PDB file of C-alpha atoms in Angstrom:
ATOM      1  CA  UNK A   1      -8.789  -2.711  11.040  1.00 67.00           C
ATOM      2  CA  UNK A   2     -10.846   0.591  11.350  1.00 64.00           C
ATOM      3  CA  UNK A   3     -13.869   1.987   9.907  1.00 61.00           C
ATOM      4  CA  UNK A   4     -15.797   4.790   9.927  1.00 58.00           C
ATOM      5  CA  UNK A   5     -19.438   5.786   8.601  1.00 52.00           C
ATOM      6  CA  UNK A   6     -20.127   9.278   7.776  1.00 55.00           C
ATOM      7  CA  UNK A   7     -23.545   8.869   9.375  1.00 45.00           C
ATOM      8  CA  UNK A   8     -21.958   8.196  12.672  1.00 40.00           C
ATOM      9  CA  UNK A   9     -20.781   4.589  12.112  1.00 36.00           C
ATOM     10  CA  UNK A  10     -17.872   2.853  14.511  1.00 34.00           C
ATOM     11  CA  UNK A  11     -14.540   2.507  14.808  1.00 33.00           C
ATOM     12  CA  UNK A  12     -12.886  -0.718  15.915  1.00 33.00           C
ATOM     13  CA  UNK A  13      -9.200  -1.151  16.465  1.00 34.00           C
ATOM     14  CA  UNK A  14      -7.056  -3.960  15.247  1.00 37.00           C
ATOM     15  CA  UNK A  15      -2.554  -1.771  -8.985  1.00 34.00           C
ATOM     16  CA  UNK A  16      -4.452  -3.094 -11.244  1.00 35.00           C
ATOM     17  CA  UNK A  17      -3.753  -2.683 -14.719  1.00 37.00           C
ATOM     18  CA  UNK A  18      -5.312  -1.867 -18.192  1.00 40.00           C
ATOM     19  CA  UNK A  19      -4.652  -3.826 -21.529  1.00 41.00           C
ATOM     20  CA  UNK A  20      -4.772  -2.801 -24.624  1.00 43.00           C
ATOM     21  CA  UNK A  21      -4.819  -3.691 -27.808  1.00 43.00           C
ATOM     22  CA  UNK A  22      -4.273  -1.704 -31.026  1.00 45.00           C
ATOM     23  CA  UNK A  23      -6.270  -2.183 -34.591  1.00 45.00           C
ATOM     24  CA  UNK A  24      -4.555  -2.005 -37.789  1.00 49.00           C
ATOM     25  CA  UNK A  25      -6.119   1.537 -38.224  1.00 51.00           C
ATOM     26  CA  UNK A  26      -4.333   2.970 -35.115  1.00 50.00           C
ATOM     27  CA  UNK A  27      -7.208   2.677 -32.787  1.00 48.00           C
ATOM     28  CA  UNK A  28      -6.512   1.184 -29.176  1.00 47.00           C
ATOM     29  CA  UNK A  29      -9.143  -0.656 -27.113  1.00 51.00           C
ATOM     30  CA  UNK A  30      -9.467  -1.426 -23.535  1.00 50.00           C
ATOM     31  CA  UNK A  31      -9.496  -5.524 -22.658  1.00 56.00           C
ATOM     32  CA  UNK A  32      -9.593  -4.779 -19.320  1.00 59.00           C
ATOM     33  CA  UNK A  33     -11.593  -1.358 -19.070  1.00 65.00           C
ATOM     34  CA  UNK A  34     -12.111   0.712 -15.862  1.00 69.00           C
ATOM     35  CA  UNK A  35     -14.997  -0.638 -13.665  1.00 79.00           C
ATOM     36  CA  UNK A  36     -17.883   1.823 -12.331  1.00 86.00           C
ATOM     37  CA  UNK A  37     -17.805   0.851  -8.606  1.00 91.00           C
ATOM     38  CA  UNK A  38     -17.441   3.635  -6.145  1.00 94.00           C
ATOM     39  CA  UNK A  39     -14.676   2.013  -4.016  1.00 94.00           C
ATOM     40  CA  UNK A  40     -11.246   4.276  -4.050  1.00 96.00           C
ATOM     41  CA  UNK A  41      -8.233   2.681  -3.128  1.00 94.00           C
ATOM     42  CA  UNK A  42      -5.283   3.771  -0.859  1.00 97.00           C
ATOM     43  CA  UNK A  43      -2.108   2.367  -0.143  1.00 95.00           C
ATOM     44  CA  UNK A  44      -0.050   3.746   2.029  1.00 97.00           C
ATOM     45  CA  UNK A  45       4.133   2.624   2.318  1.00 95.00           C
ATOM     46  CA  UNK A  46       6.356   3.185   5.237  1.00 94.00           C
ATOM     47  CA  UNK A  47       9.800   2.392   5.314  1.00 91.00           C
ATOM     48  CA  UNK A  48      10.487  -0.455   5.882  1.00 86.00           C
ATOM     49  CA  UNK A  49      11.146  -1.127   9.636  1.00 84.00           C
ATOM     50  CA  UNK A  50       8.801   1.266  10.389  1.00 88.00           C
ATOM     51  CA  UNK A  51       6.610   0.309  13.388  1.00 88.00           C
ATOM     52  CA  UNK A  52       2.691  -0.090  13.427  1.00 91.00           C
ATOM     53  CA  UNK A  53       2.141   2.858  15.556  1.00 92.00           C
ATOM     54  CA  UNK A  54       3.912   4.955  12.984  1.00 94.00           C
ATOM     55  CA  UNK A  55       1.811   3.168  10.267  1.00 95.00           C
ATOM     56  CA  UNK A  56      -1.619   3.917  12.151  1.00 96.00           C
ATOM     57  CA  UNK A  57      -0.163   7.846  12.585  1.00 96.00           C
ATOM     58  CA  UNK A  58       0.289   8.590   8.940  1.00 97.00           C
ATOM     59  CA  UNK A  59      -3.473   6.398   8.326  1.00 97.00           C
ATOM     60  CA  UNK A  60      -5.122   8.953  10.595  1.00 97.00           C
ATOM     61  CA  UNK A  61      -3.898  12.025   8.812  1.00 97.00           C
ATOM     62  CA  UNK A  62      -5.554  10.000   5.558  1.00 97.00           C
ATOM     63  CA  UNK A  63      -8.528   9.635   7.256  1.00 97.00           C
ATOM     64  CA  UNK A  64      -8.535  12.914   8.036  1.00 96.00           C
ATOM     65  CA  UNK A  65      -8.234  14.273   5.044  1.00 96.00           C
ATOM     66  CA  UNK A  66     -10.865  11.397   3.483  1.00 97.00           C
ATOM     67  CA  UNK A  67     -13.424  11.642   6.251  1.00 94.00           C
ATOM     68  CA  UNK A  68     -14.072  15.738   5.976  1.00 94.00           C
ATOM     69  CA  UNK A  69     -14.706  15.336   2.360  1.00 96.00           C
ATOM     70  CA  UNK A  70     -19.005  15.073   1.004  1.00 96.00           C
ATOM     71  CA  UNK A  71     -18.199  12.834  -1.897  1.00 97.00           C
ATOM     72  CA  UNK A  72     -17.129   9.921   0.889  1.00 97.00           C
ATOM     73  CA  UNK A  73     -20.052   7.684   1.996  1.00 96.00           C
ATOM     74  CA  UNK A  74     -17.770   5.255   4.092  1.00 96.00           C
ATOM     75  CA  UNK A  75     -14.296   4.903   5.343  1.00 96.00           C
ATOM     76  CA  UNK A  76     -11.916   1.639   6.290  1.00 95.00           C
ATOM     77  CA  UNK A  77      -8.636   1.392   7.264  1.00 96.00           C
ATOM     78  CA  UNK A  78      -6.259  -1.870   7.838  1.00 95.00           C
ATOM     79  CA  UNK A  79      -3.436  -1.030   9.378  1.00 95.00           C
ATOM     80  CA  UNK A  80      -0.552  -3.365   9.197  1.00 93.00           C
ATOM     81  CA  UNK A  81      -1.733  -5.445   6.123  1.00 91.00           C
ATOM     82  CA  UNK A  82      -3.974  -5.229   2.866  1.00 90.00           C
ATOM     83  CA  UNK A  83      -8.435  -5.308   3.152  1.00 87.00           C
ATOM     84  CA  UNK A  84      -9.750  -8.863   2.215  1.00 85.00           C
ATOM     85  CA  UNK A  85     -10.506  -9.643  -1.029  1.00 83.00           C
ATOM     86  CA  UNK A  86     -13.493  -8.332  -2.206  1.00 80.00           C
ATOM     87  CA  UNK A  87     -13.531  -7.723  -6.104  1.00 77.00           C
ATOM     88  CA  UNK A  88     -11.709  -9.963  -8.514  1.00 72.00           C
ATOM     89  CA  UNK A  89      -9.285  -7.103  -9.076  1.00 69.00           C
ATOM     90  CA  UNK A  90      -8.372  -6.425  -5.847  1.00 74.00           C
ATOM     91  CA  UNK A  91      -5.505  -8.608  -4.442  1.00 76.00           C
ATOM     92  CA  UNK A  92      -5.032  -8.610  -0.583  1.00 82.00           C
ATOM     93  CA  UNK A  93      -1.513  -7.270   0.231  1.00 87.00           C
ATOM     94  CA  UNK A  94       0.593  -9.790   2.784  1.00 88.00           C
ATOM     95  CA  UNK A  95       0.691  -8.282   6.364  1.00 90.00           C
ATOM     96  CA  UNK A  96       3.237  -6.032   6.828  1.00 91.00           C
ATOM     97  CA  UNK A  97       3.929  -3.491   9.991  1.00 91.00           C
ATOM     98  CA  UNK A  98       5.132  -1.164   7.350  1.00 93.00           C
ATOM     99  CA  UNK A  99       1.906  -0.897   5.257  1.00 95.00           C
ATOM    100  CA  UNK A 100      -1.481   0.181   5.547  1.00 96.00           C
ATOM    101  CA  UNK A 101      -4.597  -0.072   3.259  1.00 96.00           C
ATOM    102  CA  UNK A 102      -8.079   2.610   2.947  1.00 96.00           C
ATOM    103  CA  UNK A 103     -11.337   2.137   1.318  1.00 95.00           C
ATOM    104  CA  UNK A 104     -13.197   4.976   1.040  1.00 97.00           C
ATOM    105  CA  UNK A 105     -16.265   3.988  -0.521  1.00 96.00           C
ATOM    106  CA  UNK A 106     -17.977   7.354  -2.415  1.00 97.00           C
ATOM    107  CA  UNK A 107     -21.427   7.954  -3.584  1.00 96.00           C
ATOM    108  CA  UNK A 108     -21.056   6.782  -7.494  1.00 95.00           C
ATOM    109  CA  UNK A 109     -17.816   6.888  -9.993  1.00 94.00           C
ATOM    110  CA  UNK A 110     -17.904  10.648 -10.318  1.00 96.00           C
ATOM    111  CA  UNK A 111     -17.457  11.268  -6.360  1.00 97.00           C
ATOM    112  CA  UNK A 112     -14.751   8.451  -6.800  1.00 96.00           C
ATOM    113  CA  UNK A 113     -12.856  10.069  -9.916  1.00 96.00           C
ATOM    114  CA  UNK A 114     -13.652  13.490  -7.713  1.00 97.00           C
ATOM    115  CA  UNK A 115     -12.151  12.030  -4.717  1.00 97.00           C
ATOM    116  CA  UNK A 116      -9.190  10.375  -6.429  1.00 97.00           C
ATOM    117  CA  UNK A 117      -8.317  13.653  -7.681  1.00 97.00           C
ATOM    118  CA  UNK A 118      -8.093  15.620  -4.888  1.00 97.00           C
ATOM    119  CA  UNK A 119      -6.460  13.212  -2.515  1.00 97.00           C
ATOM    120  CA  UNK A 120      -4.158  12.582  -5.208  1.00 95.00           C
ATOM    121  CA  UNK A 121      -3.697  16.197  -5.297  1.00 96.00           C
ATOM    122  CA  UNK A 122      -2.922  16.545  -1.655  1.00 97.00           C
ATOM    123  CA  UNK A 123       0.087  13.945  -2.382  1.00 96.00           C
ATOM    124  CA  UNK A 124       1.783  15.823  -4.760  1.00 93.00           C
ATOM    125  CA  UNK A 125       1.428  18.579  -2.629  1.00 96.00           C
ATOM    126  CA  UNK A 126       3.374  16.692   0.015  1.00 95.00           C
ATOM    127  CA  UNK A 127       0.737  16.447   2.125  1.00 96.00           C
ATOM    128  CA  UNK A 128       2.481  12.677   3.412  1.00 96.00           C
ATOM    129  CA  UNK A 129       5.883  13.445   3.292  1.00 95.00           C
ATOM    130  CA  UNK A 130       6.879  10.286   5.654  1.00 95.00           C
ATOM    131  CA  UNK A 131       4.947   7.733   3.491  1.00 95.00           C
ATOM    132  CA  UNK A 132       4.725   6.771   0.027  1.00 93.00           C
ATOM    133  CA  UNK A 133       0.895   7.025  -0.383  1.00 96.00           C
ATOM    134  CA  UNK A 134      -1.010   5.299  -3.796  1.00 94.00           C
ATOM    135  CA  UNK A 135      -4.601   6.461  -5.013  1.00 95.00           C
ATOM    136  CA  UNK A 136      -6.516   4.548  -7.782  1.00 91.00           C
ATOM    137  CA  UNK A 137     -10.100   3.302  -8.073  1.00 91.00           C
ATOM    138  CA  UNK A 138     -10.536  -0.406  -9.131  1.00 86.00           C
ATOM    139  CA  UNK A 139     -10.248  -1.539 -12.863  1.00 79.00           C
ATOM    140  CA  UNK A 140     -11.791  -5.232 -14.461  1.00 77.00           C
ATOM    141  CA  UNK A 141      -9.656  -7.852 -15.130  1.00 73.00           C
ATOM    142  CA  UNK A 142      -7.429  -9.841 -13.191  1.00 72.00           C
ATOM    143  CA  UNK A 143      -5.052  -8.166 -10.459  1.00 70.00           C
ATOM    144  CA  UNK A 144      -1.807  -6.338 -11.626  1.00 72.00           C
ATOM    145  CA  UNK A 145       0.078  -5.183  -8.623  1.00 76.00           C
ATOM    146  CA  UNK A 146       1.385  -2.335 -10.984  1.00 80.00           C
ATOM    147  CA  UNK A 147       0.723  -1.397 -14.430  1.00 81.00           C
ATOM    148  CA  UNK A 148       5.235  -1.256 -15.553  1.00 86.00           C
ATOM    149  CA  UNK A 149       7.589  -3.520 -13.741  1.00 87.00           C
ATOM    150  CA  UNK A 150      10.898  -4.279 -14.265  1.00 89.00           C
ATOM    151  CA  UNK A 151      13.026  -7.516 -12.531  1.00 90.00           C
ATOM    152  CA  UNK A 152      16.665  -6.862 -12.244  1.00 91.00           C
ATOM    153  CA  UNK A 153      18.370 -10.512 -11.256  1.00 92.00           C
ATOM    154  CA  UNK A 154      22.080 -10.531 -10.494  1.00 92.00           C
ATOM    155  CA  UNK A 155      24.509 -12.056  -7.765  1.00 93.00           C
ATOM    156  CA  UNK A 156      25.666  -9.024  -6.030  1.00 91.00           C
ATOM    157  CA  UNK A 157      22.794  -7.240  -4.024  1.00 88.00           C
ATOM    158  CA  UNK A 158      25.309  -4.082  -4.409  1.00 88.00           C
ATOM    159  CA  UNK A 159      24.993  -3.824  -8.354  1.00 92.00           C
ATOM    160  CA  UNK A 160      21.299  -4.960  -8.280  1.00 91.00           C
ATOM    161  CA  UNK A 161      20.629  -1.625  -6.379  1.00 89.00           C
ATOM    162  CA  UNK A 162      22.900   0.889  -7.439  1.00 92.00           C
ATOM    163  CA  UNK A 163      21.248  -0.841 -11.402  1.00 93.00           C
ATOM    164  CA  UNK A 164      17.499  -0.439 -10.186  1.00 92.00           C
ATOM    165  CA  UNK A 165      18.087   3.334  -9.152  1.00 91.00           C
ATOM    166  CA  UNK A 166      19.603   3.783 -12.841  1.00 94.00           C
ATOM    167  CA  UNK A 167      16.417   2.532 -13.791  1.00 93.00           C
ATOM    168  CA  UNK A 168      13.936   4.603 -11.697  1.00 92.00           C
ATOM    169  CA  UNK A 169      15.752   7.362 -12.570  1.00 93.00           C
ATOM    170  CA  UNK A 170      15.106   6.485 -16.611  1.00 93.00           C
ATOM    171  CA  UNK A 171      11.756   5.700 -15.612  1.00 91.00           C
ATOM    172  CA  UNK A 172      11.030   9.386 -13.894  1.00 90.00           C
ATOM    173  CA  UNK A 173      12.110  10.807 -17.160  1.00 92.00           C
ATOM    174  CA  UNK A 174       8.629  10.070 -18.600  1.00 91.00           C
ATOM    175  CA  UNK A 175       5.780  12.300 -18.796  1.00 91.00           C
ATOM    176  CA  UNK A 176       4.070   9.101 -18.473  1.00 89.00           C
ATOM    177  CA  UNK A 177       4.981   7.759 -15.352  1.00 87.00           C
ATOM    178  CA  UNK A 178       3.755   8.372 -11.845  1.00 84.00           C
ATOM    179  CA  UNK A 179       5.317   6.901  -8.664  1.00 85.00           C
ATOM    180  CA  UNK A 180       8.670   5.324  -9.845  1.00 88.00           C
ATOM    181  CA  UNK A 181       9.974   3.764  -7.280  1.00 85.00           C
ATOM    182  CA  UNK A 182      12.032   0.199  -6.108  1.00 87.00           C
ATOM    183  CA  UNK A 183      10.225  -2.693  -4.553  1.00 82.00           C
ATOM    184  CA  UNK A 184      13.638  -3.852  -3.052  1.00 79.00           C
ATOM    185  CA  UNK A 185      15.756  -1.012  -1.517  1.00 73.00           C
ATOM    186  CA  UNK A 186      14.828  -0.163   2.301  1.00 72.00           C
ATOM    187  CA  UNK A 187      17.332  -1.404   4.410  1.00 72.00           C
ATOM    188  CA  UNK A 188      15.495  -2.567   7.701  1.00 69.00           C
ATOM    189  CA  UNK A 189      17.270  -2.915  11.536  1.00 70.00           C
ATOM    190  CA  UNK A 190      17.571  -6.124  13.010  1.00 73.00           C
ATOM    191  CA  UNK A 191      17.630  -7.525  16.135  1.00 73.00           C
ATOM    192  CA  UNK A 192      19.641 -10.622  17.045  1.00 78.00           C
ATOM    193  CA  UNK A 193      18.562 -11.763  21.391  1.00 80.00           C
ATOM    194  CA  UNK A 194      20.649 -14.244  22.316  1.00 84.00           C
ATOM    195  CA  UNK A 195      19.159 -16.448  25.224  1.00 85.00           C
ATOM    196  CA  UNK A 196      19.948 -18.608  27.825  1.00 87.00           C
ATOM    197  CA  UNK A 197      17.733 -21.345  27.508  1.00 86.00           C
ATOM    198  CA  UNK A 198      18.320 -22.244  31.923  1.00 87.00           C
ATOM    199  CA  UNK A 199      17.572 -18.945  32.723  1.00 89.00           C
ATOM    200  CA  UNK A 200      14.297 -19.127  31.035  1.00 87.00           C
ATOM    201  CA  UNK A 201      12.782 -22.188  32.748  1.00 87.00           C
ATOM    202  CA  UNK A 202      13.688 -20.518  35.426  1.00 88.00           C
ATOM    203  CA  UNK A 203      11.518 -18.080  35.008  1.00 88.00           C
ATOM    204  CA  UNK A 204       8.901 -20.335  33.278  1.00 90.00           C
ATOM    205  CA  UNK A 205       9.666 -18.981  29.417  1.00 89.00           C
ATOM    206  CA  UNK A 206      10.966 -20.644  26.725  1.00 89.00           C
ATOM    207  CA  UNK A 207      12.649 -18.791  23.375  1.00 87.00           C
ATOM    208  CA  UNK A 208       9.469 -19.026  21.051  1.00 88.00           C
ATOM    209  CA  UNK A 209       7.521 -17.373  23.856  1.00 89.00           C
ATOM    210  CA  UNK A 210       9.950 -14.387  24.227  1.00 87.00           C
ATOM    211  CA  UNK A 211      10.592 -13.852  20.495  1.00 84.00           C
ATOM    212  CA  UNK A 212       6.126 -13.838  20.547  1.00 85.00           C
ATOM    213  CA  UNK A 213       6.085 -10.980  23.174  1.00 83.00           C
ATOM    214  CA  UNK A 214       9.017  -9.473  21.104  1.00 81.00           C
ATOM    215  CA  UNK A 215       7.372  -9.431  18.202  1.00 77.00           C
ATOM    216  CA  UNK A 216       3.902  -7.937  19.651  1.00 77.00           C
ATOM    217  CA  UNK A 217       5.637  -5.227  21.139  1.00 75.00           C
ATOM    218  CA  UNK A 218       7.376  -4.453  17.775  1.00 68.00           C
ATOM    219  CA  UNK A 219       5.179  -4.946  15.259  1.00 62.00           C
ATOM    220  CA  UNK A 220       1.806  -5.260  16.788  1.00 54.00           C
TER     221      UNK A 220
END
């Protein structure tokens, strides 16, 4: 985890949705309306596989971008898993090497909407072009990872992802629609140690020691 104030401060190593309903008449209401808070999310997706170090190098250029700008009171950053919970909202992503999550807390909900825009700008502009980098603010109600979802169950793992591209693709055809992508596609490397359990006490190890080290030196 990493934060930053923008009067000096530290730092220290380590999609919600909207419902509606509709009147008779035609006229839609918000259930779950946006909140006022000044907190702007960012999520920001490797591929999967990806290491922590390459994580924490696309975060910085974020925080680059984030920290330079007047409308930002605060910055956080949690590499390699979601913030804790802290609005009703906002639900903790699992850790993950791959994935990284900002707060940027602003000075009221015009800086945010001010600040979402612009960072949200820089995206488009392919200002991330390794990572697949999410902007929103935070909304009342209870969490909704994303606003349109679709499950595609099947037997063959081939057919479910040659269907779910068919899908996105239908799905970038809207105006409406930002950030179509699969939750399920990434194909990560593996690696398979095989050990000799007698050379190990030898040298004073056992398996569930060595796959630990591994797994620091991988994923952090």
């Amino acid at each position: 985890m990493r934060g930053a104030s923008k009067n000096g401060g530290a730092r220290y190593g380590g999609p919600a949705g909207r419902c509606h309903c509709r009147h008779g008449d035609g006229r839609a209401e918000a259930v779950f309306p946006a909140s006022d808070r000044p907190e702007v999310l960012v999520s920001v997706y490797l591929p999967q596989g990806s290491s922590i170090r390459v994580t924490d190098d696309t975060v910085r250029k974020v925080e680059a971008l984030l920290s330079s700008d007047d409308d930002v009171r605060s910055l956080s950053a949690y590499i390699g898993g979601g913030a804790p919970r802290f609005f009703i909202s906002a639900s903790p992503e699992m850790p993950d090497p791959a994935f990284a999550k900002l707060i940027a807390v602003t000075h009221d909900a015009k800086a945010r909407d001010r600040v979402i825009a612009r960072l949200q700008q820089a995206i488009d502009d392919g200002a991330f072009p390794e990572a697949r980098v999410r902007v929103k603010g935070l909304l009342y109600g209870p969490p909704v990872i994303w606003p349109v979802a679709f499950r595609l169950i099947g037997p063959d793992a081939a057919v479910l992802r040659e269907l779910g591209h068919a899908v996105r693709q239908e799905m970038q055809k809207s105006p409406h629609v930002r950030d179509a992508h699969l939750e399920w596609d990434d194909r990560a490397p593996a690696l398979h140690l095989n050990m000799d359990p007698a050379r190990l006490r030898l040298l004073g190890l056992t398996p569930l020691e060595v796959s630990r080290q591994l797994q620091f030196l991988l994923e952090g």
